[in-house]
Structures are given as structure tokens and as C-alpha cells.
C-alpha positions as CSV (number, residue, x, y, z in Angstrom):
1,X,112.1,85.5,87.1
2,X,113.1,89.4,86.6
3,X,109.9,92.1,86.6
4,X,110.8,95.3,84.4
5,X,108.0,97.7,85.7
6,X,107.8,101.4,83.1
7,X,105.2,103.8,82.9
8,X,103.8,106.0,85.7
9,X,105.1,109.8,86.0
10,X,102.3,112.6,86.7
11,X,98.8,113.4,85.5
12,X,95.8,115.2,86.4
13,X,93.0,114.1,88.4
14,X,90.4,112.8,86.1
15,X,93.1,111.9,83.9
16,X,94.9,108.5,83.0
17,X,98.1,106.4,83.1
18,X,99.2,103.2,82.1
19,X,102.0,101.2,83.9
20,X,103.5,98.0,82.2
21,X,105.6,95.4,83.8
22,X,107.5,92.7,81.5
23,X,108.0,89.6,83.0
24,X,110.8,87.7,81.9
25,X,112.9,84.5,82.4
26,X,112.3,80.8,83.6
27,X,108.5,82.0,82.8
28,X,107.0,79.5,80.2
29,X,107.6,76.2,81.7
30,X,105.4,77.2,84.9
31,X,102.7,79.2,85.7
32,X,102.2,82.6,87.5
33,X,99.3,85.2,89.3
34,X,100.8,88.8,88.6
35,X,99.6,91.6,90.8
36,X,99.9,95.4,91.1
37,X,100.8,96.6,94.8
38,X,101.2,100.8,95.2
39,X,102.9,102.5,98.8
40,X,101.7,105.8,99.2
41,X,103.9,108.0,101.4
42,X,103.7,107.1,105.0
43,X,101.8,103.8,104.5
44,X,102.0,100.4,103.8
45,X,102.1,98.8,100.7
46,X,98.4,98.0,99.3
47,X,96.7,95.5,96.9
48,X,95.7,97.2,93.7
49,X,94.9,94.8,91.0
50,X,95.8,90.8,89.8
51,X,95.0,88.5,87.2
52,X,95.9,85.1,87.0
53,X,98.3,83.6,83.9
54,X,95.5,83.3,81.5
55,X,94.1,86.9,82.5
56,X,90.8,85.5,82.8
57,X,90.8,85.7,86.3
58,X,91.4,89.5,87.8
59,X,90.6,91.0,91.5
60,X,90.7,94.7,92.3
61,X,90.8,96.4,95.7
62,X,87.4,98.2,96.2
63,X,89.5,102.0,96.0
64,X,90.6,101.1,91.8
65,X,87.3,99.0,91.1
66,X,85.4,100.4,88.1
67,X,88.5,102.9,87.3
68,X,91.7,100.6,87.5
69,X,92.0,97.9,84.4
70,X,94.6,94.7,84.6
71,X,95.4,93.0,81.8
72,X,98.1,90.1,81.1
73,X,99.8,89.5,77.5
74,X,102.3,87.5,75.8
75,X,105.1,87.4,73.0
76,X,107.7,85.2,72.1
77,X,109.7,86.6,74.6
78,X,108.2,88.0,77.9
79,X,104.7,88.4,79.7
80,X,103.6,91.8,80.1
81,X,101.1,93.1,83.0
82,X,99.5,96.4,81.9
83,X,97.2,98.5,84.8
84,X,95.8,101.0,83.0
85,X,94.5,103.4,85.2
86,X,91.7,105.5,84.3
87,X,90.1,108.6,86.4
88,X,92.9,109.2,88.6
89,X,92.2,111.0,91.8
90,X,95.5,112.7,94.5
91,X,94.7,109.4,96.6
92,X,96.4,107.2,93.9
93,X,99.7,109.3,94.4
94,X,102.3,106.4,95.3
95,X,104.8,104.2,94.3
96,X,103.3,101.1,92.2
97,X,105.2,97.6,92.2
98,X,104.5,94.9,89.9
99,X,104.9,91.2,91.3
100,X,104.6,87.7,90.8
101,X,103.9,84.5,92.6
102,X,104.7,80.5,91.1
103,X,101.1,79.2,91.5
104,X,99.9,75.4,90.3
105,X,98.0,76.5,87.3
106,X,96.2,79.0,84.8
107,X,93.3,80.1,87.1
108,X,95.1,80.8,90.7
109,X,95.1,84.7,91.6
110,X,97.1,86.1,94.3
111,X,96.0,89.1,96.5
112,X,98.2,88.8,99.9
113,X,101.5,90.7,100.0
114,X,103.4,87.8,101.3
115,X,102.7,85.5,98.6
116,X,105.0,87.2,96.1
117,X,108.5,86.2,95.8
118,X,109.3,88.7,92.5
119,X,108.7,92.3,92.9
120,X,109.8,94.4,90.6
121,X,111.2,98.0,91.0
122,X,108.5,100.7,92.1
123,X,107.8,103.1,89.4
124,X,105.6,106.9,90.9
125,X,102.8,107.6,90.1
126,X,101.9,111.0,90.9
127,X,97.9,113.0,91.0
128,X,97.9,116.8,91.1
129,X,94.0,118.0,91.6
């Protein structure tokens, strides 16, 4: 399983972004919970957002809730995990990783760190005020 994270650069506080992460390989003979994670400079890497393989399932860490969106979709070819992220604020300044966890069925969603065995690369994010 490869993750292709693109999006991210700079914006304004207030403003928004969209990061997407394509999720490719041995991906449609099992099943999947995709998460966002960020790392903000001289702290751990967080929870941000995940949905389970049907996308009908999502969690959010209480700092995005209300402004962050996760959504899931497929093609032929590849899934792809969007986080549209919607009245940005300097806080949000970090590196963002997509990642993904084999999980038993549609409806699982993964939140813990150490869960996830594919990570894509980090693509910044960065909030000027």
C-alpha cells in the first residue's frame, strides 16, 4: 500500500486548504481506516481527522472539529483522502501526514498513532495571521 499525500502550501488565517492523499496498491481486496496526523514544530505528531473505508464513519480531534472536513473517495484506480480545511488559524502551521491502517471491515476508524503501518510523505501546511 503506497500514500501520495499533495496539497498544503500557505494561506491566511481565516482562509482554506485542501490536502489530498491517493492511496494506492494491494487496496481493493481488503479494507482500510485513513487518517490525517500534522507535527507542528517542536511537537509530536497529533491526531487530526479519520474516516473509515466507507467514509461514513469520521472522528476529529476537538482543535479541527467544526472547521476541518475528511472525506474518502474512489476510482478505478486509487482511494483518495481529502481534509479540507476551512478557517485556518497560525496554530495549524505543521507538517500533515496521511496514513492508513488494514482494519477487518467498512466501519472500523482508527485514531492512535501506532495503529498505522502506511504513512505517507508529510506535505506543510503553513498560517500567516
Amino acid at each position: 500500500v503506497q500514500l501520495q499525500a499533495s496539497g498544503g502550501g500557505s494561506g491566511q488565517a481565516g482562509g482554506s486548504l485542501r490536502l489530498s492523499c491517493g492511496v494506492t496498491g494491494e487496496i481493493f481486496n481488503s479494507y482500510y481506516a485513513v487518517a490525517w496526523f500534522r507535527q507542528a514544530p517542536g511537537k509530536e505528531r497529533e491526531f487530526v481527522a479519520a474516516s473509515s473505508w466507507s467514509g461514513r464513519r469520521i472522528s476529529y480531534a476537538d482543535s479541527v472539529k467544526g472547521r476541518f472536513t475528511i472525506s474518502l473517495s474512489r476510482d478505478s484506480a486509487k482511494y483518495t483522502a481529502t481534509l479540507q480545511m476551512d478557517t485556518l488559524k497560525a496554530e495549524d502551521t505543521a507538517v500533515y501526514y496521511c496514513a492508513a491502517a488494514r482494519v477487518p471491515n467498512v466501519r472500523v476508524v482508527v485514531t492512535s498513532e501506532a495503529s498505522f503501518e502506511f504513512w505517507g510523505q508529510g506535505t506543510q501546511v503553513t498560517v500567516s495571521s
